[in-house]
mmCIF file with all atom_site columns, C-alpha atoms in Angstrom:
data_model
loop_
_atom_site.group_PDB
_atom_site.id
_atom_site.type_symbol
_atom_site.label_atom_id
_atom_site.label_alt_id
_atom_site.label_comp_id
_atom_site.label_asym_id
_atom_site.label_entity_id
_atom_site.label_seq_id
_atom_site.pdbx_PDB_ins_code
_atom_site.Cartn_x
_atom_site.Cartn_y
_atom_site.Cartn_z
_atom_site.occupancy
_atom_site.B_iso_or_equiv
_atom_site.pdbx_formal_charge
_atom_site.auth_seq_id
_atom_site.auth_comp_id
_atom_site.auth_asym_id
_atom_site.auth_atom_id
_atom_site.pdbx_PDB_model_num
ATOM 1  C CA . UNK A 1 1  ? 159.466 138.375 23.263 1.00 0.00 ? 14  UNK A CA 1
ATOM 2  C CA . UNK A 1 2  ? 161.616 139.116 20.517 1.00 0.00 ? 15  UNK A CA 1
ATOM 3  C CA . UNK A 1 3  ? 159.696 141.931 19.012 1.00 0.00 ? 16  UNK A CA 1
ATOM 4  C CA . UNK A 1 4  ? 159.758 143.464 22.335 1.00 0.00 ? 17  UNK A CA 1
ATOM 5  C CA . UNK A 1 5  ? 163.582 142.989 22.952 1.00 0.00 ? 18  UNK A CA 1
ATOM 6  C CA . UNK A 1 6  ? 164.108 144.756 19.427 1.00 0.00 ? 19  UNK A CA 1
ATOM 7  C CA . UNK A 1 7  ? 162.219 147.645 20.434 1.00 0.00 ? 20  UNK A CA 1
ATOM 8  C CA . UNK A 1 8  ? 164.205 147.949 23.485 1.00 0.00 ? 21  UNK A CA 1
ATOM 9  C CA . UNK A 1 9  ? 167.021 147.749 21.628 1.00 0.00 ? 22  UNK A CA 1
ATOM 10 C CA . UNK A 1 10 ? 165.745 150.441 19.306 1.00 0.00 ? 23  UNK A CA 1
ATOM 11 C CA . UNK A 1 11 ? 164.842 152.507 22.202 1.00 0.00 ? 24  UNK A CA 1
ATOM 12 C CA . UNK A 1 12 ? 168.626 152.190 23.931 1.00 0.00 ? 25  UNK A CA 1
ATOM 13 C CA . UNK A 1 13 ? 170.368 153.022 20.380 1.00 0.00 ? 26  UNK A CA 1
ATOM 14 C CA . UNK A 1 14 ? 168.086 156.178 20.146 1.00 0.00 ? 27  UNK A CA 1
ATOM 15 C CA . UNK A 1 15 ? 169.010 157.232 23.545 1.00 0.00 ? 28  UNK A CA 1
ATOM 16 C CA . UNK A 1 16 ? 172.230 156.901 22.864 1.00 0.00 ? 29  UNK A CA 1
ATOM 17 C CA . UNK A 1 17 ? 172.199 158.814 20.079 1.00 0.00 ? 30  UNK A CA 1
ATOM 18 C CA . UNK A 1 18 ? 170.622 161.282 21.781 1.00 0.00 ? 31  UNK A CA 1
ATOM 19 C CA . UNK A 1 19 ? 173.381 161.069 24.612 1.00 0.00 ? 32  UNK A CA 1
ATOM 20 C CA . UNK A 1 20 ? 176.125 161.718 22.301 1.00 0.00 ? 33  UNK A CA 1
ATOM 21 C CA . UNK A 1 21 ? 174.430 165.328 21.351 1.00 0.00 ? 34  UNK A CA 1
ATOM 22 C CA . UNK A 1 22 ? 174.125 165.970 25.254 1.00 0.00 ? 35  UNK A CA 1
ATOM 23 C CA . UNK A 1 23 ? 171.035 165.688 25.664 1.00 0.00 ? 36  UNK A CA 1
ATOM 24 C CA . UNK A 1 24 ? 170.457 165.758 29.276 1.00 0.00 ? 37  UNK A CA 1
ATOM 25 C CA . UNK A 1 25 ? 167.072 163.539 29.241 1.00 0.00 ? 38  UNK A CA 1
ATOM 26 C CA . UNK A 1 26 ? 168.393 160.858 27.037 1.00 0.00 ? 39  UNK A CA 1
ATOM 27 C CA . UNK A 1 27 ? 171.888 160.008 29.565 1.00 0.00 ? 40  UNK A CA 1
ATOM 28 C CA . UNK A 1 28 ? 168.308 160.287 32.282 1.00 0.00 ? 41  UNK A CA 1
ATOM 29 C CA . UNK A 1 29 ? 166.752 157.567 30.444 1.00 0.00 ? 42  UNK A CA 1
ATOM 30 C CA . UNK A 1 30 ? 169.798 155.210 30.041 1.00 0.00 ? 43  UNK A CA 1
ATOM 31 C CA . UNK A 1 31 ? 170.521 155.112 33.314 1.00 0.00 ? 44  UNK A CA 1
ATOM 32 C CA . UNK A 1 32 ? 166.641 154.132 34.021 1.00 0.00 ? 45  UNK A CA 1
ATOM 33 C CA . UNK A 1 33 ? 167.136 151.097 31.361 1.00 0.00 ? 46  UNK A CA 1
ATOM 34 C CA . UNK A 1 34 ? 169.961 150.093 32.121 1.00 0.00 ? 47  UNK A CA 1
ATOM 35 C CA . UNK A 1 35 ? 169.204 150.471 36.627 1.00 0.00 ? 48  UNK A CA 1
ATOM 36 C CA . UNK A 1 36 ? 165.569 148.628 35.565 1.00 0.00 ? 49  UNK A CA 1
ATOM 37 C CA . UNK A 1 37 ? 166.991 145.656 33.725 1.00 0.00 ? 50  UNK A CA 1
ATOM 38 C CA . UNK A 1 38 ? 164.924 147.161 30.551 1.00 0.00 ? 51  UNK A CA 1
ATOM 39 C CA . UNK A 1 39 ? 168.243 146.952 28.545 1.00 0.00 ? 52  UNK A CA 1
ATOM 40 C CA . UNK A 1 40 ? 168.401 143.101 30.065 1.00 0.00 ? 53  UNK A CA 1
ATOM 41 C CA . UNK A 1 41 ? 170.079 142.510 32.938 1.00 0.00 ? 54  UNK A CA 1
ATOM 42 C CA . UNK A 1 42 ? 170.236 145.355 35.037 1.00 0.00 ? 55  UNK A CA 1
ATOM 43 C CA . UNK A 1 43 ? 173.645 146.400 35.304 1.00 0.00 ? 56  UNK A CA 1
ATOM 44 C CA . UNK A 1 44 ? 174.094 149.238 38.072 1.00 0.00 ? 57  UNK A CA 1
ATOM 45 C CA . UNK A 1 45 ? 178.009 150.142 36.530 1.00 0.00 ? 58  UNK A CA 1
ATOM 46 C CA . UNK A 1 46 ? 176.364 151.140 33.177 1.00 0.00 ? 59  UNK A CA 1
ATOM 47 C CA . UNK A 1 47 ? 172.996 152.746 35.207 1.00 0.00 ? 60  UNK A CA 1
ATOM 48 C CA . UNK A 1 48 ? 175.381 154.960 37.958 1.00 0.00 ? 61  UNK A CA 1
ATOM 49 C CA . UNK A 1 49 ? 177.321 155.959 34.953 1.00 0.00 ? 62  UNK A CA 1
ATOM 50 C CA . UNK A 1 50 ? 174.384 157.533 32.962 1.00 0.00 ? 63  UNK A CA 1
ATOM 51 C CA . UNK A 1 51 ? 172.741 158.877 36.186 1.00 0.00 ? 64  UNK A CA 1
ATOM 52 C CA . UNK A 1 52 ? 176.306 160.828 36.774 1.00 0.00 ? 65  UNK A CA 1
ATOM 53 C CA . UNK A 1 53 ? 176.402 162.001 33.326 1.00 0.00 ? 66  UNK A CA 1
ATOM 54 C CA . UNK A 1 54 ? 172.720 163.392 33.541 1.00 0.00 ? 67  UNK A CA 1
ATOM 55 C CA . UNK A 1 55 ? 172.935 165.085 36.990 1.00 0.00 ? 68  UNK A CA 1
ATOM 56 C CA . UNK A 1 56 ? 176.279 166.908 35.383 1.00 0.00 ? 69  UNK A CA 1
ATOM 57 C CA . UNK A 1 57 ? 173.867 167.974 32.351 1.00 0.00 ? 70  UNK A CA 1
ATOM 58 C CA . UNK A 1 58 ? 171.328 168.998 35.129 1.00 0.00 ? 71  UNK A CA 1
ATOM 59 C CA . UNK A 1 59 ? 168.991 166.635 35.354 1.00 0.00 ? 72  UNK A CA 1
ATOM 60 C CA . UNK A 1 60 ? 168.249 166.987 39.332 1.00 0.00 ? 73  UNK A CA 1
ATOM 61 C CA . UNK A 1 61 ? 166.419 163.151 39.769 1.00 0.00 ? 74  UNK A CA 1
ATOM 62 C CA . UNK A 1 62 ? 169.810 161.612 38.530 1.00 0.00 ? 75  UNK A CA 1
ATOM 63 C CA . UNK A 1 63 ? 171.721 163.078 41.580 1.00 0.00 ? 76  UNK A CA 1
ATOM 64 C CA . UNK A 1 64 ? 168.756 161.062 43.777 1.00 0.00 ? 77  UNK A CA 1
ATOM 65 C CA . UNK A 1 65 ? 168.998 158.028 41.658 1.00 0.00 ? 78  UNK A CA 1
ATOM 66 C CA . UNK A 1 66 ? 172.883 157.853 41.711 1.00 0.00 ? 79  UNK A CA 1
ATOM 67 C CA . UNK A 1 67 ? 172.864 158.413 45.505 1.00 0.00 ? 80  UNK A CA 1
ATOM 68 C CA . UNK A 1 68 ? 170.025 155.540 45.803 1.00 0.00 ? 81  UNK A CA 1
ATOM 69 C CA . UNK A 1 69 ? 171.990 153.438 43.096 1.00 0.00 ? 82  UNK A CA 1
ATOM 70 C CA . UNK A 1 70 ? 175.499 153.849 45.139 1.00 0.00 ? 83  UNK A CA 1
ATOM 71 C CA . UNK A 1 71 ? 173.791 152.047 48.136 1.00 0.00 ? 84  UNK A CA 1
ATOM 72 C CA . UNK A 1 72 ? 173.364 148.678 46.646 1.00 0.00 ? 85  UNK A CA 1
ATOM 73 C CA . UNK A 1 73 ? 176.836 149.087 44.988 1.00 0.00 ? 86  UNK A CA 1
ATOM 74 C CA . UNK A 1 74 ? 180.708 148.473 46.008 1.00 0.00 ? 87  UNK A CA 1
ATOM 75 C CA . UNK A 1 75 ? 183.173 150.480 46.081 1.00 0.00 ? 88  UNK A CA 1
ATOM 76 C CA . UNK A 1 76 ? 184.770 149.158 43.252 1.00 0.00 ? 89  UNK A CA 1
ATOM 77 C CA . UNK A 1 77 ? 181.700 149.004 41.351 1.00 0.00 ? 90  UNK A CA 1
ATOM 78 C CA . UNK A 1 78 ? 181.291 153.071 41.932 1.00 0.00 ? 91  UNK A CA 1
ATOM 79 C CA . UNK A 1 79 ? 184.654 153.691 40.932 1.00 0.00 ? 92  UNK A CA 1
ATOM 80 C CA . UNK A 1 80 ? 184.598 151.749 37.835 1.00 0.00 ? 93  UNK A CA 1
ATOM 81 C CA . UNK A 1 81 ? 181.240 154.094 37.243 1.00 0.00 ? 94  UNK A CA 1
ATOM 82 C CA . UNK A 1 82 ? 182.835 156.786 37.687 1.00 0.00 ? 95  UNK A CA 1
ATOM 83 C CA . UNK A 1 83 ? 185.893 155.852 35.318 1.00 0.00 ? 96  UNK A CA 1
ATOM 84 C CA . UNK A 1 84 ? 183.134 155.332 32.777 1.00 0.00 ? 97  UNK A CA 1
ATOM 85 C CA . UNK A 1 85 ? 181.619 158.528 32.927 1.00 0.00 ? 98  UNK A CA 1
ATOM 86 C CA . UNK A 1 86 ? 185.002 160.505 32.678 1.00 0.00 ? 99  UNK A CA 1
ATOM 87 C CA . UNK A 1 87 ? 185.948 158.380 29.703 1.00 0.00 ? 100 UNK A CA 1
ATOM 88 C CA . UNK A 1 88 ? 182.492 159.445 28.086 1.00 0.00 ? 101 UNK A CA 1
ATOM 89 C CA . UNK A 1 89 ? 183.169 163.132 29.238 1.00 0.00 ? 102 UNK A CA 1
ATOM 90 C CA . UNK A 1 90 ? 186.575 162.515 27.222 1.00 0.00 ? 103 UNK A CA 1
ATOM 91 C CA . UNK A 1 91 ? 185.223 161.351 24.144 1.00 0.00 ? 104 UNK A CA 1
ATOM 92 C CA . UNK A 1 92 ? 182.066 163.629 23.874 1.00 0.00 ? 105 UNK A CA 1
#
């Protein structure tokens, strides 16, 4: 199990790499791990953020994702999301 959890890790750290160069498919695939649980514990904050950031950068599944994401989500749990991705946008 731990082999498989540093690989994941790997994986997430070269996404996010990626991410930080705007590349579309890499914020597509962070929000994936981290809506899956493949990152751990799914954590739909960290997932709705990434699928926002993607769908900006034209990635047209994200928008679907988000949208499907938002349903299972509170309000407050969407806005913090949202605060996320702006902060991101702000940064990068």
């Amino acid at each position: 199990m731990g082999e498989l959890d540093k690989d994941r890790s790997k994986a997430l750290k070269r996404y996010l790499a990626r991410a930080k160069t705007g590349d579309a498919q890499a914020l597509y695939a962070l929000g994936l791990s981290y809506a899956t649980g493949a990152s751990g514990a799914p954590d739909y904050v960290a997932a709705h953020k990434w699928f926002n950031l993607a769908a900006m950068n034209g990635v047209g599944r994200a928008a679907d994702d988000r949208a499907e994401l938002a349903r299972e989500m509170s309000v407050a749990q969407i806005a913090a999301a949202q605060k996320a991705a702006r902060e991101w946008l702000a940064h990068h």
